[in-house]
PDB file of C-alpha atoms in Angstrom:
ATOM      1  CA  UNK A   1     -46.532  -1.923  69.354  1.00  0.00           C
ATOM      2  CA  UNK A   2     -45.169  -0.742  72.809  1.00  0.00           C
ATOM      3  CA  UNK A   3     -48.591   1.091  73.331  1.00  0.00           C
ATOM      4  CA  UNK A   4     -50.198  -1.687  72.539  1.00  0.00           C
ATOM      5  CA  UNK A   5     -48.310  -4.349  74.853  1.00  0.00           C
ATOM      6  CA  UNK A   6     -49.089  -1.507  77.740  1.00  0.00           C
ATOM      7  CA  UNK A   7     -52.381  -1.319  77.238  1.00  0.00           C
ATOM      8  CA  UNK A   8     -52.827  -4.966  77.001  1.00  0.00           C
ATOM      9  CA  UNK A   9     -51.260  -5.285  80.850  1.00  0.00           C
ATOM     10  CA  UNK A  10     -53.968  -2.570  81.938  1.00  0.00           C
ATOM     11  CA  UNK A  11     -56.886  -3.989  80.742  1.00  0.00           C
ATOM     12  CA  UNK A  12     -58.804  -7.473  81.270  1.00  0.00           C
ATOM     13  CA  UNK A  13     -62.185  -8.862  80.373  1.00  0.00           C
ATOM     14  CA  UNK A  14     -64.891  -9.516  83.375  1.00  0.00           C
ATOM     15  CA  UNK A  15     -68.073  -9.881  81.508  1.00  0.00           C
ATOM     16  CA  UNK A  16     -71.574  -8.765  82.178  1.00  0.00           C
ATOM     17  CA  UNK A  17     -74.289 -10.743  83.063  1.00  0.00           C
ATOM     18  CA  UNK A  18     -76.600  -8.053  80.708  1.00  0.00           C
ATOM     19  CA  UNK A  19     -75.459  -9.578  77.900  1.00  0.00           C
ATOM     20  CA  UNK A  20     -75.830 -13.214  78.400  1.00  0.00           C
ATOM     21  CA  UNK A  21     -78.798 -15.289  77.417  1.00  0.00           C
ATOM     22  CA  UNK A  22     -77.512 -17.936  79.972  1.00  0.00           C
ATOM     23  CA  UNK A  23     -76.026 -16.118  82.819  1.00  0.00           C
ATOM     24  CA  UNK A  24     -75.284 -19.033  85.478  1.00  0.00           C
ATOM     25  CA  UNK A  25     -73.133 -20.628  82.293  1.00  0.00           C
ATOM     26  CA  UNK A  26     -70.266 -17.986  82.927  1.00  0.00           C
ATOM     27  CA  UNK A  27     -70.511 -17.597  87.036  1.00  0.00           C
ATOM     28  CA  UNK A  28     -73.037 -14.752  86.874  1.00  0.00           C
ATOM     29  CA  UNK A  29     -75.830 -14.578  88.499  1.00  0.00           C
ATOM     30  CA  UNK A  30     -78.416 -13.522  86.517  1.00  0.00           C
ATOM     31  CA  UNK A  31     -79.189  -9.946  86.190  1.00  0.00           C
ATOM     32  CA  UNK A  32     -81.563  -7.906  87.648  1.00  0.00           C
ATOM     33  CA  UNK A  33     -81.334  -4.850  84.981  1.00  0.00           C
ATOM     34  CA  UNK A  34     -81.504  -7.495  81.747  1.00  0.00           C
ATOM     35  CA  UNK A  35     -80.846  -5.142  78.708  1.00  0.00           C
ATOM     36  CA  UNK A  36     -83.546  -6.501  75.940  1.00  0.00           C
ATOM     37  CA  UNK A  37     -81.906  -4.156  73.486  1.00  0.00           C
ATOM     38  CA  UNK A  38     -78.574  -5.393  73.818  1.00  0.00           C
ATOM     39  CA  UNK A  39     -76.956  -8.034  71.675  1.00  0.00           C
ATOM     40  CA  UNK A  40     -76.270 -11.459  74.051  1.00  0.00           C
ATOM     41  CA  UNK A  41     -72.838 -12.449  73.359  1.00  0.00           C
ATOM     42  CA  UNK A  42     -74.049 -16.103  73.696  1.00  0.00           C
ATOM     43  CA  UNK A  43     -77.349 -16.113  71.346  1.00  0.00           C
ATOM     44  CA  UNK A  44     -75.716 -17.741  68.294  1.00  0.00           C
ATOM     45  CA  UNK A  45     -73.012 -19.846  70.777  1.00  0.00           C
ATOM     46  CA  UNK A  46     -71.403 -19.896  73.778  1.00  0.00           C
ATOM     47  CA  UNK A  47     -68.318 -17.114  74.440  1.00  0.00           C
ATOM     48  CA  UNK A  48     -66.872 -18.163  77.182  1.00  0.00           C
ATOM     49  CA  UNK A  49     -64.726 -15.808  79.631  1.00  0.00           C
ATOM     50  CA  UNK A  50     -61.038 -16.932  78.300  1.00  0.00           C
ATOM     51  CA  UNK A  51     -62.518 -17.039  74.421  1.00  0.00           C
ATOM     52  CA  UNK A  52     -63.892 -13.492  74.950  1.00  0.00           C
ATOM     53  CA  UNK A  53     -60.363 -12.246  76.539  1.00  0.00           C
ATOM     54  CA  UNK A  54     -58.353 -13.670  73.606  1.00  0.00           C
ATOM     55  CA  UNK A  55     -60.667 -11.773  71.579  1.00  0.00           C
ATOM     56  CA  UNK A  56     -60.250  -8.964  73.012  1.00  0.00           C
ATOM     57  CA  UNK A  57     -56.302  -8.632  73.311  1.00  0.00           C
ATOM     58  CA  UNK A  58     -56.030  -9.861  69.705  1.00  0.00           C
ATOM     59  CA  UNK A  59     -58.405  -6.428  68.728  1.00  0.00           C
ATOM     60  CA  UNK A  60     -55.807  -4.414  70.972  1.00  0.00           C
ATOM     61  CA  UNK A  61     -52.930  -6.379  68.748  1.00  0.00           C
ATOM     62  CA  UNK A  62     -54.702  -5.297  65.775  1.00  0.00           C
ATOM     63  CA  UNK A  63     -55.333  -1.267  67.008  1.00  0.00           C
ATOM     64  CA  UNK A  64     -59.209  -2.192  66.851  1.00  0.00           C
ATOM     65  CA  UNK A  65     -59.514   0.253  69.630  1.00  0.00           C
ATOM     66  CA  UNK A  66     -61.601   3.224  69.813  1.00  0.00           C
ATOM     67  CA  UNK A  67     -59.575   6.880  70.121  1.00  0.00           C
ATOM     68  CA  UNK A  68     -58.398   7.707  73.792  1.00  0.00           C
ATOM     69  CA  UNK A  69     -55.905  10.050  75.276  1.00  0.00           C
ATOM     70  CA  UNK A  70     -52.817   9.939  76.209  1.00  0.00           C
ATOM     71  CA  UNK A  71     -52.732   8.323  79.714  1.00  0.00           C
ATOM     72  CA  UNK A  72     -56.592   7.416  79.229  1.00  0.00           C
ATOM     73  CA  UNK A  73     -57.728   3.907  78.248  1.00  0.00           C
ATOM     74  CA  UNK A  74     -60.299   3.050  75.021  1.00  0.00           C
ATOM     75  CA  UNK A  75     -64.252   2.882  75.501  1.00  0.00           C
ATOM     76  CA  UNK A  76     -64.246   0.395  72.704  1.00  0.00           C
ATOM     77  CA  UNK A  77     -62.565  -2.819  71.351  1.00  0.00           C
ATOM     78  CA  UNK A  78     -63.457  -4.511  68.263  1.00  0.00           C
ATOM     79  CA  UNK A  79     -62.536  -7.745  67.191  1.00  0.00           C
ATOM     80  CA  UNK A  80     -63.462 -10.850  64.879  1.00  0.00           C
ATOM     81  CA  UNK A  81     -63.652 -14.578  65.663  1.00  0.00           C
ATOM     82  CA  UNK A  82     -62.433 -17.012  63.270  1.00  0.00           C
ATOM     83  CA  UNK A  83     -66.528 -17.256  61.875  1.00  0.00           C
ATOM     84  CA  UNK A  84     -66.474 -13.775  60.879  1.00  0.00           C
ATOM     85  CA  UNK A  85     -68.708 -12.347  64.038  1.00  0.00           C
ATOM     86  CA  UNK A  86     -68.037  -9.369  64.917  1.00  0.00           C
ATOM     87  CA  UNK A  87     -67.436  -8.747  68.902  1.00  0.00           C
ATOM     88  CA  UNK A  88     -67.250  -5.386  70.999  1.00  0.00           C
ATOM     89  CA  UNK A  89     -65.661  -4.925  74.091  1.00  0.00           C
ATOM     90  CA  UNK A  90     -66.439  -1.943  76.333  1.00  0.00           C
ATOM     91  CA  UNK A  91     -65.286  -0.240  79.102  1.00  0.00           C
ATOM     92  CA  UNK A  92     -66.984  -0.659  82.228  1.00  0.00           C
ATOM     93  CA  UNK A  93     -68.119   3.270  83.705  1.00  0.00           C
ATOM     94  CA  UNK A  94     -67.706   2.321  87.215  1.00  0.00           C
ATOM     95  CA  UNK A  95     -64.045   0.859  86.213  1.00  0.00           C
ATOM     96  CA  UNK A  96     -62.695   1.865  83.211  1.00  0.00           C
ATOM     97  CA  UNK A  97     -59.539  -1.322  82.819  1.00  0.00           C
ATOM     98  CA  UNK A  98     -62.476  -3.846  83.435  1.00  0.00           C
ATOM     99  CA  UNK A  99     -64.914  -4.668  80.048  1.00  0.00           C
ATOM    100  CA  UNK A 100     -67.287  -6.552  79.075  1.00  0.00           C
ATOM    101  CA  UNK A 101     -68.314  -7.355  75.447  1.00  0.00           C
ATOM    102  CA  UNK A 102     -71.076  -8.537  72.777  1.00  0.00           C
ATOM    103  CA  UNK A 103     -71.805  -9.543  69.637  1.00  0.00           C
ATOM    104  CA  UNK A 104     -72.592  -6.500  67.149  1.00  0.00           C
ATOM    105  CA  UNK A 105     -76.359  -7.657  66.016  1.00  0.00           C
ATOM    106  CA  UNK A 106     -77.864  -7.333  62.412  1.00  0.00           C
ATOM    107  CA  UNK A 107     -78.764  -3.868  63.423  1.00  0.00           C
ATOM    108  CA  UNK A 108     -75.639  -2.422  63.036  1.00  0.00           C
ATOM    109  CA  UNK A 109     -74.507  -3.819  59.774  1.00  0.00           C
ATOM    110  CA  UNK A 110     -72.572  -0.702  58.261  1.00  0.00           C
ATOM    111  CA  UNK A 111     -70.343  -0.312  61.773  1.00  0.00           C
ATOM    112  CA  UNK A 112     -70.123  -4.194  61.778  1.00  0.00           C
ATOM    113  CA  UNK A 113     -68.765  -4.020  57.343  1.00  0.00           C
ATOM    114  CA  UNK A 114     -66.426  -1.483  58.601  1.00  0.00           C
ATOM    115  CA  UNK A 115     -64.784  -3.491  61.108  1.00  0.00           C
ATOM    116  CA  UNK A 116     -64.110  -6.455  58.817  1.00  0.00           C
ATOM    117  CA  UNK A 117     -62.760  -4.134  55.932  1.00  0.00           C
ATOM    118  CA  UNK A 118     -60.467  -3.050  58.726  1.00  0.00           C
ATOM    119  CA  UNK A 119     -59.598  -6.121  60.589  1.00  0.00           C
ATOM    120  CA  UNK A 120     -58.565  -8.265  56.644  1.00  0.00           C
ATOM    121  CA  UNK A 121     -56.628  -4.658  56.127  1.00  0.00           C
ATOM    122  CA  UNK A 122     -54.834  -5.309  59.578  1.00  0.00           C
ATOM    123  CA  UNK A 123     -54.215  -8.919  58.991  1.00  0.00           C
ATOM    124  CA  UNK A 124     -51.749  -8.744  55.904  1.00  0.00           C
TER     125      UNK A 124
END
């Protein structure tokens, strides 16, 4: 748990306008590389910045984290909202304690049953 409580101080949530449907809703403006691909965050309903944070430090409560090294921080955090999506948070290249996050889409459905076999397994 001490890991955990340190790596919760490094890290924080910032967003990414790339993955909202709605950019000017969260303070972004909206971006010029859109990433039609991607999963919005916000296309079944709004996740806003302090939601999406809460998310993600509950995932790092959880050890929904992706392997690192020692000293290193995660590429990936995983966590659940109380509807049963399933959200991933990842580390910005350009600064690896900032991330932003998405919803996993219907496309990745065996990754996405993983994560709730894991996250009911880390609840009890």
């Amino acid at each position: 748990m001490e890991a955990r409580d340190a790596l919760m101080e490094r890290v924080r949530y910032v967003g990414s306008a790339n993955h909202k449907l709605r950019a000017g809703d969260y303070g972004f403006q909206p971006s010029h590389n859109p990433r039609p691909s991607k999963s919005p965050c916000d296309a079944v309903r709004a996740v806003l910045r302090a939601e999406a944070s809460a998310l993600m430090m509950n995932g790092i409560r959880r050890g929904m984290v992706s392997r690192f090294a020692d000293g290193a921080l995660p590429k990936y955090i995983w966590a659940i909202d109380d509807a049963g999506d399933v959200f991933e948070a990842k580390a910005k290249p350009e600064r690896e304690t900032d991330y932003h996050g998405y919803r996993l889409g219907d496309d990745e459905f065996e990754l996405r049953a993983y994560l709730v076999k894991e996250w009911k397994r880390r609840c009890r």
